[in-house]
Amino acid sequence: MPVLASHRKPRTKVRTTTPAVGFTTAALASVTLLSTQSATAAPAEPKPAIEDVQKKVDELYRQAGSATQQYNRAKAASTAQRTKVDTLLSDVAKRTEKINEARRELGAFAAEQYRTGGIAPTATFFLADDPQAYFDQSRLMSRSTERQQKAVDDFRTQQAAASKKRAEAVQSLESLTETQTTLRSSKHKVQNKLTEARSLLAKLTAEEKARLAELERKKEAEAKEKAEKLARRQAAEAKEREEREEREAAEKKAREEAAKESGGDSGSGSGSGTGTGTSPGSGTGTGTGTGADGSYAAKAEKVLAFARAQIGKPYVWGASGPASYDCSGLTQAAWREAGVTLPRTTWDQVKVGTRVATSDLQPGDLVFFYDDISHVGIYKGDGMMIHAPKPGANVREESIYYMPIYGSVRPA
C-alpha cells in the first residue's frame, strides 16, 4: 500500500531575535549614557595641601577662641543680670506687701465711715448736746481725716514705686532673655568651629598627620628662636641699664666727696648737713622706685607660681578652674591670687592696667594675640609665656611668638 503523504504542512522554525536586539540596544544605551556622564562629570576636587589644612585648622581654633570670649562675656552678663532681676523681684514683693498694708488701712477707714455715716458739720453742731463737745469731736475728726489722707498718700506713693520697680524687673528680664540667647548662640558657634576642625584632622592619613606634626614642630622652633632673641636683647638692655646706674651712682658719690673736701672747716658742717639732707632724699627716691617695682614683682611671683601649678591641666572653653581653664580663665584666676580682680574676657582684660611694648615686658604681664584679641597668656620672662592654648591641648609654657601679638598690658 502506497505511503500517503501527510496533509499537514511542515512547520517552519523562525528564530526570534527581538530580545537580543532589545538587550543589545539597552546595553549600547547604557554604555552611551555612562560615556556621556564620564565625559561631562566634573573632575574630583584635589585634596588640599597639608599646609593649607594647618592654616584652616588654626583659623578655626582662632574663631572658636573668639566665640569663647563671646560666650564668657554673655555668661558673665547673664549672671549679673540674674542677680539684678532677683533683687528687683524681691523689692517688688516687699513693696507689694506695703501696698497691701496701705490698702487694708484704707479699707478700715472706709468701713468706719460707712458705719458712722456722713452728717453735715452744721447739722452735727445743732444736734450736739454740748457745743464744746462738738468742737472737741471736730478736732478729733480733723486729725482722723489727716491720718486718712496720709494713708491715701502712702498708698499712692507705694503703688507708684512698686509700678516703677515692676517695670524695671520686666526690662531686666527681657535683657536677661536676650543675654541668654547670645549665650546659646555663642556656645553653638564654638561647638561648630571645633567640630569642623576635628573633622578636617580626622580625614588626614597617618602620613599627613606626621607631616602636620612636623610643621607644628617647625613653627614652635621658629617661635622659640624669636623668644631667645628677645631674651638676649632684654638681658643686654638690663645689663646696660645696670652699668649706667652704677656709673651715675659712682659719679654722684665722687661729686659729694669733692664737695666735702672743698668745704673747709666752717663750711664742713654746712656741707655735711647738705650732704646728709641730700643722701636720705636720694635714698628715699630710689627706695620708692624699687619699692614700686618690688611690689609688682612680688605680685607677679604669686601669679606665675599659680600659673606654673596649672601646667598640664586641660584647656576647656568657658572654664575658669580649678580643674580646667580657657585662656582668659587662667589669667583671671592667676591674678586673683595676687589680689587683683580681672574681668572675664580678653576684650576687657586688655583694657586693664598699663600698655607696655613687647621689648619692655616683665614677668606677670599679659600678652594678647590676634587682631580680634581672642587669646591671652602670662609672660614669664625670656620671651616665654604660660597659657591655656586651645581645645585638645593642656596649659603649658610656650614662646610668645607662636601667635601674632596684638599687644601687652601690666595689670597692676
XYZ file of C-alpha atoms in Angstrom:
412
model
C 0.000 0.000 0.000
C 1.487 3.245 -1.017
C 2.501 5.602 1.726
C 0.213 8.539 1.771
C 1.771 11.967 2.056
C 0.877 13.887 5.157
C -1.650 16.583 4.596
C -0.080 18.784 7.232
C 2.381 21.464 6.196
C 5.740 21.125 7.811
C 6.434 23.825 10.408
C 8.928 26.469 9.579
C 11.168 27.296 12.539
C 11.529 31.019 12.969
C 14.211 32.359 15.295
C 13.024 35.278 17.349
C 15.758 37.900 17.714
C 13.803 40.697 19.348
C 15.004 40.036 22.886
C 18.588 40.009 21.741
C 18.097 43.195 19.838
C 16.445 44.776 22.907
C 19.247 43.687 25.177
C 21.893 44.956 22.801
C 20.110 48.269 22.437
C 19.837 48.673 26.195
C 23.471 47.812 26.632
C 24.509 50.301 23.985
C 22.311 52.945 25.588
C 23.887 52.267 28.974
C 27.387 52.489 27.547
C 26.482 55.706 25.782
C 24.960 57.137 28.961
C 27.949 56.181 31.045
C 30.277 57.599 28.429
C 28.312 60.834 28.409
C 28.311 61.051 32.208
C 32.025 60.340 32.348
C 32.673 62.997 29.771
C 30.543 65.642 31.490
C 31.311 64.821 35.175
C 33.436 67.419 36.977
C 36.931 66.276 37.869
C 37.433 65.227 41.503
C 38.390 68.139 43.754
C 42.085 67.956 44.581
C 42.973 67.255 48.175
C 44.235 70.387 49.960
C 47.892 70.619 50.805
C 48.782 69.845 54.389
C 49.982 73.453 54.833
C 46.505 74.658 53.861
C 44.937 72.218 56.310
C 47.171 73.572 59.067
C 46.168 77.163 58.279
C 42.488 76.222 58.141
C 42.611 74.355 61.460
C 44.490 77.234 63.135
C 41.914 79.689 61.811
C 39.042 77.533 63.083
C 40.641 77.369 66.526
C 41.086 81.156 66.475
C 37.411 81.621 65.544
C 36.437 79.194 68.298
C 38.555 81.248 70.712
C 36.756 84.427 69.685
C 33.372 82.726 70.087
C 34.530 81.507 73.508
C 35.138 85.108 74.574
C 31.626 85.992 73.365
C 30.316 83.096 75.440
C 32.303 84.226 78.514
C 31.038 87.791 78.204
C 27.431 86.646 77.783
C 27.762 84.262 80.723
C 29.152 86.982 82.999
C 26.420 89.379 81.874
C 23.774 86.706 82.398
C 24.959 86.065 85.956
C 24.965 89.777 86.781
C 21.573 90.267 85.130
C 20.087 87.318 87.019
C 21.286 88.820 90.319
C 19.753 92.174 89.383
C 16.448 90.556 88.404
C 16.283 88.596 91.661
C 16.957 91.783 93.649
C 14.274 93.700 91.752
C 11.713 90.929 92.160
C 12.429 90.788 95.889
C 11.989 94.560 96.095
C 8.720 94.352 94.157
C 7.440 91.701 96.570
C 8.254 93.908 99.583
C 6.602 96.936 98.014
C 3.549 94.878 97.131
C 3.233 93.915 100.782
C 3.416 97.607 101.755
C 0.667 98.346 99.228
C -1.484 95.636 100.753
C -0.931 97.131 104.224
C -1.928 100.580 102.969
C -4.945 99.078 101.238
C -6.033 97.353 104.451
C -5.706 100.651 106.360
C -7.794 102.456 103.771
C -10.369 99.687 103.961
C -10.617 100.148 107.733
C -11.219 103.875 107.302
C -13.859 103.228 104.653
C -15.626 100.702 106.866
C -15.611 103.115 109.811
C -17.071 105.885 107.678
C -19.747 103.534 106.418
C -20.747 102.566 109.954
C -20.893 106.147 111.295
C -22.449 107.634 108.179
C -21.708 111.072 106.762
C -23.553 114.026 108.521
C -23.037 117.639 107.539
C -20.940 119.603 110.106
C -23.723 122.242 110.590
C -26.318 119.628 111.404
C -23.907 117.937 113.809
C -23.359 121.298 115.626
C -27.069 121.981 116.121
C -27.807 118.417 117.192
C -24.959 118.310 119.684
C -25.959 118.463 123.398
C -22.743 120.328 124.258
C -21.226 122.754 121.692
C -17.815 122.418 123.339
C -18.036 118.661 122.921
C -18.780 119.238 119.244
C -15.646 121.320 118.778
C -13.542 118.698 120.606
C -15.012 115.994 118.399
C -14.426 118.167 115.337
C -10.713 118.451 116.165
C -10.503 114.666 116.605
C -12.215 114.158 113.251
C -9.819 116.611 111.646
C -6.856 114.641 112.936
C -8.577 111.440 111.798
C -9.063 112.937 108.346
C -5.354 113.848 108.245
C -4.473 110.244 109.061
C -6.796 109.053 106.332
C -5.212 111.451 103.828
C -1.758 110.317 104.856
C -2.835 106.700 104.361
C -4.114 107.576 100.885
C -0.872 109.391 100.059
C 1.211 106.474 101.341
C -0.837 104.072 99.269
C -0.314 106.119 96.115
C 3.422 106.500 96.794
C 3.881 102.779 97.385
C 1.803 101.948 94.349
C 3.897 104.247 92.088
C 7.181 102.899 93.474
C 6.060 99.294 93.047
C 4.945 100.023 89.495
C 8.348 101.533 88.688
C 10.260 98.582 90.161
C 7.975 96.144 88.387
C 8.740 97.881 85.067
C 12.479 97.676 85.826
C 12.134 93.992 86.610
C 10.311 93.352 83.331
C 13.006 95.235 81.398
C 15.761 93.327 83.202
C 14.047 90.036 82.438
C 13.927 90.973 78.768
C 17.646 91.829 78.836
C 18.342 88.538 80.595
C 16.456 86.661 77.877
C 18.499 88.423 75.168
C 21.736 87.668 77.004
C 20.829 84.001 77.361
C 20.051 83.874 73.643
C 23.517 85.275 72.922
C 24.950 82.727 75.340
C 23.342 79.834 73.468
C 24.353 81.244 70.098
C 27.982 81.638 71.184
C 28.008 78.118 72.568
C 26.748 76.671 69.280
C 29.302 78.722 67.343
C 32.162 77.355 69.450
C 30.937 73.789 69.073
C 30.508 74.132 65.302
C 34.015 75.537 64.795
C 35.590 72.802 66.911
C 33.592 70.103 65.116
C 34.776 71.424 61.750
C 38.402 71.456 62.923
C 38.167 67.895 64.254
C 36.553 66.767 61.002
C 39.435 68.158 58.966
C 42.001 66.462 61.195
C 40.106 63.160 61.146
C 40.345 62.968 57.337
C 44.149 63.044 57.367
C 46.126 59.895 56.695
C 48.849 58.747 59.049
C 51.457 60.191 56.705
C 49.636 63.539 56.552
C 49.315 63.658 60.329
C 53.060 63.072 60.625
C 53.672 65.886 58.148
C 51.343 68.178 60.111
C 53.192 67.362 63.335
C 56.457 68.227 61.613
C 55.044 71.600 60.535
C 53.962 72.268 64.123
C 57.455 71.456 65.413
C 58.959 73.805 62.831
C 56.545 76.569 63.838
C 57.380 76.066 67.518
C 61.112 76.098 66.795
C 60.870 79.381 64.872
C 58.812 80.937 67.673
C 61.297 79.732 70.283
C 64.189 81.210 68.310
C 62.439 84.609 68.305
C 61.845 84.271 72.049
C 65.541 83.584 72.651
C 66.438 86.642 70.586
C 64.106 88.778 72.722
C 65.602 87.280 75.888
C 69.141 88.159 74.746
C 68.089 91.703 73.865
C 66.319 92.190 77.199
C 69.328 90.810 79.080
C 71.661 93.160 77.197
C 69.414 96.145 77.909
C 69.169 95.202 81.587
C 72.965 94.915 81.834
C 73.434 98.256 80.090
C 70.880 99.871 82.422
C 72.609 98.415 85.472
C 76.020 99.636 84.320
C 74.629 103.089 83.634
C 73.083 103.266 87.104
C 76.376 102.162 88.657
C 78.276 104.848 86.718
C 75.766 107.521 87.741
C 75.986 106.427 91.380
C 79.795 106.491 91.272
C 79.829 109.936 89.675
C 77.392 111.236 92.267
C 79.484 109.840 95.104
C 82.588 111.425 93.650
C 80.878 114.793 93.442
C 79.713 114.573 97.066
C 83.205 113.656 98.283
C 84.723 116.507 96.289
C 82.192 118.908 97.797
C 83.115 117.752 101.322
C 86.846 118.182 100.712
C 86.490 121.701 99.335
C 84.132 122.866 102.043
C 86.720 123.936 104.719
C 86.223 123.919 108.482
C 83.360 126.423 108.667
C 81.670 125.008 105.612
C 82.263 121.481 106.681
C 79.288 121.435 108.980
C 77.133 123.055 106.357
C 78.421 120.715 103.721
C 77.842 117.805 105.998
C 74.347 118.970 106.659
C 73.670 119.417 102.977
C 75.109 116.050 102.239
C 73.032 114.441 104.924
C 69.890 116.076 103.607
C 70.618 115.023 100.059
C 71.531 111.471 100.844
C 68.286 110.418 102.562
C 66.292 112.244 99.886
C 68.099 110.366 97.176
C 67.817 107.157 99.080
C 64.106 107.620 99.565
C 63.572 108.310 95.891
C 65.474 105.212 94.912
C 63.706 103.199 97.555
C 60.313 104.291 96.313
C 61.103 103.305 92.762
C 62.484 99.974 93.850
C 59.523 99.521 96.150
C 57.072 100.050 93.289
C 58.942 97.599 91.060
C 59.331 95.258 94.000
C 55.614 95.409 94.720
C 54.763 94.417 91.134
C 57.463 91.768 91.134
C 56.013 90.270 94.325
C 52.560 90.113 92.770
C 53.948 88.702 89.536
C 55.740 85.986 91.510
C 52.415 84.874 93.012
C 50.773 84.981 89.581
C 53.458 82.841 87.973
C 53.577 80.401 90.883
C 49.857 79.810 90.437
C 50.158 79.545 86.654
C 53.003 77.011 86.884
C 50.896 74.874 89.212
C 48.222 74.656 86.487
C 50.592 73.345 83.791
C 49.259 70.056 82.443
C 45.595 70.834 83.123
C 43.362 70.675 80.040
C 42.053 73.599 78.046
C 38.245 73.670 78.157
C 36.426 76.581 76.555
C 34.389 78.589 79.036
C 36.271 77.119 82.046
C 37.918 79.194 84.780
C 39.285 76.464 87.055
C 40.212 74.738 89.145
C 40.322 71.539 87.045
C 40.495 73.186 83.602
C 40.813 76.610 82.001
C 40.396 78.612 78.856
C 42.965 81.339 78.167
C 41.284 84.264 79.934
C 40.015 81.999 82.717
C 43.627 81.128 83.557
C 44.846 84.744 83.558
C 41.894 85.828 85.689
C 42.469 83.061 88.245
C 46.241 83.666 88.351
C 45.995 87.395 89.028
C 43.276 86.779 91.610
C 45.997 85.003 93.623
C 47.861 88.320 93.737
C 44.776 90.189 94.928
C 43.951 91.733 91.552
C 40.491 91.224 90.063
C 40.484 90.993 86.274
C 37.397 90.924 84.032
C 36.425 87.599 82.478
C 37.174 88.188 78.788
C 40.316 89.033 76.827
C 38.466 92.026 75.348
C 38.042 93.527 78.817
C 41.344 92.361 80.309
C 43.294 94.230 77.620
C 41.783 97.491 78.938
C 43.113 96.947 82.488
C 46.376 98.433 83.709
C 49.116 99.993 81.578
C 50.025 99.159 77.987
C 53.636 98.037 77.521
C 55.789 97.352 74.477
C 56.896 93.798 73.750
C 60.517 94.781 74.335
C 59.600 96.100 77.809
C 57.706 93.012 79.003
C 58.180 91.909 82.596
C 57.156 88.620 84.257
C 53.440 88.712 85.096
C 52.444 90.960 82.183
C 49.580 89.814 79.968
C 50.261 89.290 76.264
C 47.310 89.354 73.852
C 47.137 87.802 70.409
C 45.388 88.177 67.036
C 43.664 91.271 65.681
C 40.416 90.281 67.395
C 42.212 89.893 70.779
C 40.865 86.369 71.171
C 43.785 84.890 73.133
C 45.961 85.831 76.120
C 48.931 84.415 78.012
C 51.030 85.301 81.103
C 54.569 86.436 80.350
C 57.162 84.540 82.402
C 60.347 86.077 81.027
C 62.867 85.221 78.295
C 60.224 85.578 75.560
C 58.102 82.759 77.017
C 54.612 82.644 78.480
C 52.264 80.278 80.311
C 48.859 79.926 78.673
C 45.913 77.646 78.019
C 46.378 77.179 74.250
C 43.381 75.546 72.573
C 40.992 72.560 72.714
C 42.853 69.285 72.872
C 45.925 70.892 74.492
C 46.985 71.437 78.093
C 48.206 74.516 79.947
C 51.876 74.879 79.006
C 54.860 77.159 78.511
C 55.339 78.485 75.002
C 57.018 81.279 73.059
C 55.010 84.478 72.817
C 55.852 84.446 69.095
C 53.868 81.266 68.455
C 50.906 83.515 67.538
C 50.703 87.062 66.137
C 50.963 89.520 69.055
C 48.303 92.191 69.416
C 49.712 93.975 72.461
C 50.527 93.666 76.160
C 49.413 95.174 79.462
C 50.714 95.372 83.025
C 47.620 94.730 85.161
C 48.843 96.287 88.452
